[in-house]
Coordinates of C-alpha atoms in Angstrom, one line a residue:
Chain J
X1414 CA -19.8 -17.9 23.8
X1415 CA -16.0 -17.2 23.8
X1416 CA -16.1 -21.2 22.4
X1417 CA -18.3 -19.5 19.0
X1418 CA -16.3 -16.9 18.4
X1419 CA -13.1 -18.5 17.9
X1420 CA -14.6 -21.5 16.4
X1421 CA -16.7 -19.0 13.7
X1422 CA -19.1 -22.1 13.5
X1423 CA -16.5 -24.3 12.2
X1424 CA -14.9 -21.6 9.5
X1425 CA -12.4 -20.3 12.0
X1426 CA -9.3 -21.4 10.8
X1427 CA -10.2 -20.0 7.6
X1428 CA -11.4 -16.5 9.1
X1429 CA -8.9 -16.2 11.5
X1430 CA -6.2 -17.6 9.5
X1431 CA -6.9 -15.1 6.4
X1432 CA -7.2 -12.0 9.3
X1433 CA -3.7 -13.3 10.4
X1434 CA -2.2 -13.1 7.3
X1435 CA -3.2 -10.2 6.5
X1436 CA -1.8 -8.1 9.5
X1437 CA 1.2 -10.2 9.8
X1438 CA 2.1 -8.9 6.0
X1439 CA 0.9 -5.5 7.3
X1440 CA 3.2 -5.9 10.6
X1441 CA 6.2 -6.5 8.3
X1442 CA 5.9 -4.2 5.9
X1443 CA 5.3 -1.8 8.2
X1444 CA 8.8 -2.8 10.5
X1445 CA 10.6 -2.7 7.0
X1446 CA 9.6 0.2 6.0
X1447 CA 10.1 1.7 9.1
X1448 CA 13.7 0.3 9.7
X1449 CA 15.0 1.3 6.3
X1450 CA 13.4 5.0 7.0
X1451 CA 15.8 5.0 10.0
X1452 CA 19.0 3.4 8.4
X1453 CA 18.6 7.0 5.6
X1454 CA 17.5 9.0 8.1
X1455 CA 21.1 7.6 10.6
X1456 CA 23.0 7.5 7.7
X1457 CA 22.2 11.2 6.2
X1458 CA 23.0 12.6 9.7
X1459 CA 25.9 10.6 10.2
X1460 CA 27.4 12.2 6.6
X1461 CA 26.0 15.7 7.3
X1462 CA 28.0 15.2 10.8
X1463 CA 31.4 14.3 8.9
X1464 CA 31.3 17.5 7.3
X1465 CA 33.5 19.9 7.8
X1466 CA 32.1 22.7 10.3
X1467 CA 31.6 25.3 7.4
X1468 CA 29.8 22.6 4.8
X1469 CA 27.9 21.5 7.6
X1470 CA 26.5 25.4 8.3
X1471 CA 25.8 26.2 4.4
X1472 CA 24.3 22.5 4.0
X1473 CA 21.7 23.1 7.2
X1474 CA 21.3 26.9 5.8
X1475 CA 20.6 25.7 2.3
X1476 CA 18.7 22.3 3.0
X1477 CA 15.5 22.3 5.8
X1478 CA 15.4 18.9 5.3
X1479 CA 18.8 18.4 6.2
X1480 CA 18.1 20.2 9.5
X1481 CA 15.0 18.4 10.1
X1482 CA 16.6 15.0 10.2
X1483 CA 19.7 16.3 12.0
X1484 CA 17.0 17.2 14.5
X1485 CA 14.8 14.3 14.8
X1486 CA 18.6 12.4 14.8
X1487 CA 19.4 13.9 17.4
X1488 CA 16.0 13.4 19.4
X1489 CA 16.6 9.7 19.2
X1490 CA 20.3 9.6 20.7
Chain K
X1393 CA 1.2 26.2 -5.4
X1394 CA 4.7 25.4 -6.4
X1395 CA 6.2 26.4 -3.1
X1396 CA 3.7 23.8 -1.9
X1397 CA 5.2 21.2 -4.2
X1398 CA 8.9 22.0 -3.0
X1399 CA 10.6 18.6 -1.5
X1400 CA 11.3 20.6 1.8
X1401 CA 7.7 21.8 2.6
X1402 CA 6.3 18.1 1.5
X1403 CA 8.8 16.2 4.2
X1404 CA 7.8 18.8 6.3
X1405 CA 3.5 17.9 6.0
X1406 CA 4.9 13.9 5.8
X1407 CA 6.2 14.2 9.5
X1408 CA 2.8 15.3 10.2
X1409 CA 0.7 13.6 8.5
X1410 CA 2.7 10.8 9.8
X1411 CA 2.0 11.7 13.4
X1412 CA -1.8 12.0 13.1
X1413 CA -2.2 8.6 11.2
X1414 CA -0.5 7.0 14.1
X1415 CA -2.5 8.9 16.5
X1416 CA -6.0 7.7 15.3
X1417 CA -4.7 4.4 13.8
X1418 CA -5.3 1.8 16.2
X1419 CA -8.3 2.8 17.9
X1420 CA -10.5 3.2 14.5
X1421 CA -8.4 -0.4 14.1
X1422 CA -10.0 -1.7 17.1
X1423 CA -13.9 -0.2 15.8
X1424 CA -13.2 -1.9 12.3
X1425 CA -12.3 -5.3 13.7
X1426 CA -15.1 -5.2 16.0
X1427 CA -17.5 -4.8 13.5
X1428 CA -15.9 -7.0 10.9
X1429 CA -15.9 -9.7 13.7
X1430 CA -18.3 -9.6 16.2
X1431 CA -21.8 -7.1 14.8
X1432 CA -21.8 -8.0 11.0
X1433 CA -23.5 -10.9 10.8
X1434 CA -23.1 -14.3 9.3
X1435 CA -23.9 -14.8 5.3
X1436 CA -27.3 -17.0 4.7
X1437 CA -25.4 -19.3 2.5
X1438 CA -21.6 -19.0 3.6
X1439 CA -21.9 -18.9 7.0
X1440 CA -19.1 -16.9 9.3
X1441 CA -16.6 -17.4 6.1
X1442 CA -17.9 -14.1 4.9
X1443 CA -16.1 -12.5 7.3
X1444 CA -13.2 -13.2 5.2
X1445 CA -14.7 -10.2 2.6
X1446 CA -13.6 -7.9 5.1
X1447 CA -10.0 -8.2 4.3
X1448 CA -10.3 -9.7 0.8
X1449 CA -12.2 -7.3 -1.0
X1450 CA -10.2 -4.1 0.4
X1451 CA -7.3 -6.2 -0.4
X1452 CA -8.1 -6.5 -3.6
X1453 CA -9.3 -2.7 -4.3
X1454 CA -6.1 -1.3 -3.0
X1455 CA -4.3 -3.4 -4.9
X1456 CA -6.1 -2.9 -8.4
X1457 CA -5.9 1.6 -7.2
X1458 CA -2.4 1.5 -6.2
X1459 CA -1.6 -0.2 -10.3
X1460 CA -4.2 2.5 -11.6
X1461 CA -3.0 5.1 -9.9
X1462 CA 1.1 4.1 -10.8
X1463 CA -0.2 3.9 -14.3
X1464 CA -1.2 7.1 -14.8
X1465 CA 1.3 8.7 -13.2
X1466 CA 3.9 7.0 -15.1
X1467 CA 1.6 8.3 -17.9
X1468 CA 1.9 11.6 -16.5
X1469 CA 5.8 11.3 -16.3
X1470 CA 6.4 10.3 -19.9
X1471 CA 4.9 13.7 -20.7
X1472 CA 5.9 16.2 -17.9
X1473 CA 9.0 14.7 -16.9
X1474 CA 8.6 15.3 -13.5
X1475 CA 10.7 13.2 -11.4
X1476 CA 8.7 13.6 -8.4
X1477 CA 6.1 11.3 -10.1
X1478 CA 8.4 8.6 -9.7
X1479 CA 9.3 8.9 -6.2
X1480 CA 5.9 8.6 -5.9
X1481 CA 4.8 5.4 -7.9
X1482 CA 8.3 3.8 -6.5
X1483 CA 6.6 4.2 -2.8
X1484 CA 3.4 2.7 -4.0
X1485 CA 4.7 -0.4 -5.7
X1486 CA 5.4 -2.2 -2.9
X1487 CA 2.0 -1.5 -1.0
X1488 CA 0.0 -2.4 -4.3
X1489 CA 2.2 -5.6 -4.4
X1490 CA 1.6 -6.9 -1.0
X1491 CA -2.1 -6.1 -1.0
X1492 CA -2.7 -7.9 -4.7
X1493 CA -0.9 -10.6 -3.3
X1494 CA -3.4 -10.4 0.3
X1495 CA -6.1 -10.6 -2.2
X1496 CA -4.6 -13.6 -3.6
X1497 CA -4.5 -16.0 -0.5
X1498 CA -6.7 -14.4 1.0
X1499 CA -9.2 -15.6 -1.6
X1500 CA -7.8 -18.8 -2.1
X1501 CA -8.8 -19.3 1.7
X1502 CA -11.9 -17.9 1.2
X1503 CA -12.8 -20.6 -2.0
X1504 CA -11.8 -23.8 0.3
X1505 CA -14.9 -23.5 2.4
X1506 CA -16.8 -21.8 -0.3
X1507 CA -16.4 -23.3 -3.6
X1508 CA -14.3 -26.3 -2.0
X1509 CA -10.8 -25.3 -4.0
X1510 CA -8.0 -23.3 -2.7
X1511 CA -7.0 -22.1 -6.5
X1512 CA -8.8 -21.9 -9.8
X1513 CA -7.7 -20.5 -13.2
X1514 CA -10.9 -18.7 -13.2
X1515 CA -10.8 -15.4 -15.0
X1516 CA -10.9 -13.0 -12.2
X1517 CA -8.1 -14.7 -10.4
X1518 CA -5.5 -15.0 -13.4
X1519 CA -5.9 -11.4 -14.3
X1520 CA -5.1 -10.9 -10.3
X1521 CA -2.2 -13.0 -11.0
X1522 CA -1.1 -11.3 -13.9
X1523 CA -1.2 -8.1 -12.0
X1524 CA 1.1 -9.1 -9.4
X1525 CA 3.2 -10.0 -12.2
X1526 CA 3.0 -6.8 -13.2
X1527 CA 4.0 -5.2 -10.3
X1528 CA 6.8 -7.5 -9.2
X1529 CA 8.2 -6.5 -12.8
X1530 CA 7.7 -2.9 -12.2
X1531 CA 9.8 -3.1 -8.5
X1532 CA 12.4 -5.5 -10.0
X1533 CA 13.3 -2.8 -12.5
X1534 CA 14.1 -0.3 -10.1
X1535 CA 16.1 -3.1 -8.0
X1536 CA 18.0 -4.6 -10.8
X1537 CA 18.8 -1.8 -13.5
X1538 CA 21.5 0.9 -12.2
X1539 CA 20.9 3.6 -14.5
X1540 CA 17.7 5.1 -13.0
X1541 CA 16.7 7.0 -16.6
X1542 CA 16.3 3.7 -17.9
X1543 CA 15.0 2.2 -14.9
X1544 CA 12.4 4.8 -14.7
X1545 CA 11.7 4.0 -18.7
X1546 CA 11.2 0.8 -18.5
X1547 CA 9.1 0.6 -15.1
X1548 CA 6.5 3.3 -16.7
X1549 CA 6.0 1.1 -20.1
X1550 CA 5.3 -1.8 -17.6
X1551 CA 2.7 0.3 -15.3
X1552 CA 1.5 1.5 -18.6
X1553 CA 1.0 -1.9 -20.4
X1554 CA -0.1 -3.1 -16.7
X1555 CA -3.0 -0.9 -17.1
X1556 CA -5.1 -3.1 -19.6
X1557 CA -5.5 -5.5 -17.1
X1558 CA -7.2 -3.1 -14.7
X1559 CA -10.7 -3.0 -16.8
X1560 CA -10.0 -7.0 -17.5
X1561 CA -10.1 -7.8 -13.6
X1562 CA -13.1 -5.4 -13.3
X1563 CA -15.6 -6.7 -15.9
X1564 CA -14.1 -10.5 -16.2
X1565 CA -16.7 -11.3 -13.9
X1566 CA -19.2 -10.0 -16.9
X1567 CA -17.0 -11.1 -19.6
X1568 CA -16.7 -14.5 -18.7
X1569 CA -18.2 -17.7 -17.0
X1570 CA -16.3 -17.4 -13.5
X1571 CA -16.5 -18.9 -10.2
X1572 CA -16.8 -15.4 -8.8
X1573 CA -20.0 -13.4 -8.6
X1574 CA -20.9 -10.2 -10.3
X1575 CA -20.1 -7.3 -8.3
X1576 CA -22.4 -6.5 -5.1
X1577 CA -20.9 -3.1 -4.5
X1578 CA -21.6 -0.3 -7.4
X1579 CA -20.5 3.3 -7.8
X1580 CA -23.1 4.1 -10.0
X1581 CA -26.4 2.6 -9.0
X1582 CA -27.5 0.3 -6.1
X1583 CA -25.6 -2.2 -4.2
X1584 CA -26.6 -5.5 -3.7
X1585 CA -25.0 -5.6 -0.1
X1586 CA -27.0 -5.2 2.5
X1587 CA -25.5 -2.5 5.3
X1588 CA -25.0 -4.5 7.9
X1589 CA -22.0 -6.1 5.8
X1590 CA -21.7 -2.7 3.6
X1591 CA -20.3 -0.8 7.5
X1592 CA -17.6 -3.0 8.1
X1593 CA -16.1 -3.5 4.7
X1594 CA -16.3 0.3 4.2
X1595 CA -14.8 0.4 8.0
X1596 CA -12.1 -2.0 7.4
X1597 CA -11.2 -0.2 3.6
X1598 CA -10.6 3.1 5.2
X1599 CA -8.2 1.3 8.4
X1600 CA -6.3 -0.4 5.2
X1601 CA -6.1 3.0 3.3
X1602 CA -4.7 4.7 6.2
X1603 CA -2.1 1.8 6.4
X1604 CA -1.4 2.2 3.1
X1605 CA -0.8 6.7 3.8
X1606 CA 1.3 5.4 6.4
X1607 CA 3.7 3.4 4.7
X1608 CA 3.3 5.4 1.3
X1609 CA 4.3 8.0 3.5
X1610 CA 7.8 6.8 5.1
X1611 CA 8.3 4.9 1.7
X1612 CA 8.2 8.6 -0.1
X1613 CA 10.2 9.8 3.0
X1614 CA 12.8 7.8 2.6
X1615 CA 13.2 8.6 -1.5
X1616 CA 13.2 12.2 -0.5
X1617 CA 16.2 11.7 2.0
X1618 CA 17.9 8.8 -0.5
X1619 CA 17.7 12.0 -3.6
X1620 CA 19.1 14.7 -0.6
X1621 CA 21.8 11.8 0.1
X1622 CA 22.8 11.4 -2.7
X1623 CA 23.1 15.6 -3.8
X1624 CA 25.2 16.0 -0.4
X1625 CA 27.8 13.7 -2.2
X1626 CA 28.1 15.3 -5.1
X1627 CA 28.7 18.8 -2.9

């Protein structure tokens, strides 16, 4: 039974290669993506950080993004 | 409504929506595959290769939305200016791009077994071609031009050109002789596809459509905090 499935009736390579495909682009997009959204996130914290204290108060006042990914930044150390 | 539109209350909804899509994501993952490769059953004529429909045809959808939708927001830019619209069609691009291009092997795979070539210049498949094209022109803009007025210019007359192509991969299975059939799924009036395939390719578009939300959404996420970046440098 297990034998049918994979073999698909002799179209498995093509079933299974096209479903393989498919969520390996998906996979990589999605780890790209994901990675870059990170790096900005890191890198927007690390600047807000390097601020001096007063900047830093009127930029979290002012910005609730800012805040937010201070926050979550901070989450993940 | 225009509070609703601010950049701070729409990161705020992205890190939610965000949250719920990956919540839900793999287990309606898990139903689609299981219907797309274990209860739909075989074609008559093609056998288990139909199967292959289930990530071709959404494929192929997403990919001709995504250009529609980029067009007419570009459309929309040109005459409202609003430079939100961009962030958004910038964060679709890539999604349309990989999925057009999905629909693209995806298919060739599919015509081996099926019409026993990997690639013909039939007319449905150039147009797909072309709209790749398209959209690798419309992201290499963006990459390659500094000035982001001009950038932005010149990627909205390509989405906007782009857009003739949609109705030409739609109906150049009507217009012309080509290897593929005439559509079996209709908006207005009855589909030719019977349900048992119908479930799992509506199944599989919505698991592809939430991918697409997902990375649409930390796409847009990451413009909002590239624009914020670069404001806290000019502070």
């Amino acid at each position: 039974m297990i034998q049918n499935f994979l073999s698909m009736n002799g179209y498995g390579l093509f079933v299974w290669g096209s479903f393989a495909i498919t969520f390996i682009a998906c996979g990589l997009l999605y780890y790209k993506t994901f990675k870059t959204l990170k790096k900005y996130e890191k890198d927007f914290a690390k600047e807000i950080n390097e601020l001096s204290a007063e900047r830093k108060k009127i930029v979290i006042e002012n910005s609730k993004i800012a805040s937010q990914v201070l926050s979550s930044s901070s989450k993940t150390i | 409504m225009l509070k609703i539109l601010n950049l701070s209350n729409i990161f705020y909804w992205i890190e939610k929506l965000i949250r719920f899509i990956n919540s839900i994501f793999f287990i309606l993952l898990l139903v689609a595959l299981s219907f797309a490769l274990i209860f739909s059953p075989p074609d008559y004529l093609q056998g288990d290769s139909v199967r292959i429909m289930y990530v071709h045809v959404p494929s192929a959808w997403i990919g001709l939305a995504s250009f529609s939708s980029i067009a007419i927001l570009s459309i929309a830019h040109f005459i409202f200016k609003i430079k939100n619209i961009k962030l958004i069609t910038k964060s679709i691009a890539p999604i349309g791009l990989m999925f057009t291009c999905l629909a693209l092997v995806t298919g060739s795979i599919w015509g081996q077994p099926t019409w026993g070539t990997w690639w013909a210049w039939d007319a449905r498949i150039t147009s797909m071609f072309i709209l790749a094209l398209f959209y690798i022109g419309f992201i290499s803009t963006h990459k390659f031009i500094s000035d982001e007025n001009k950038a932005n210019k010149i990627s909205s007359i390509i989405a906007i050109i782009g857009l003739i192509n949609v109705p030409i991969i739609k109906y150049s299975v009507d217009w012309w002789n080509t290897l593929h059939q005439p559509a079996s799924i209709k908006l207005t009036g009855e589909s030719s596809i019977h349900s048992s395939m119908l479930t799992p390719l509506l199944l599989m578009f919505f698991v592809l459509i939430l991918y697409c939300a997902l990375i649409f959404l930390m796409k847009y996420k990451t413009e909002i905090i590239r624009i914020k970046k670069k404001n806290l440098k000019r502070l």
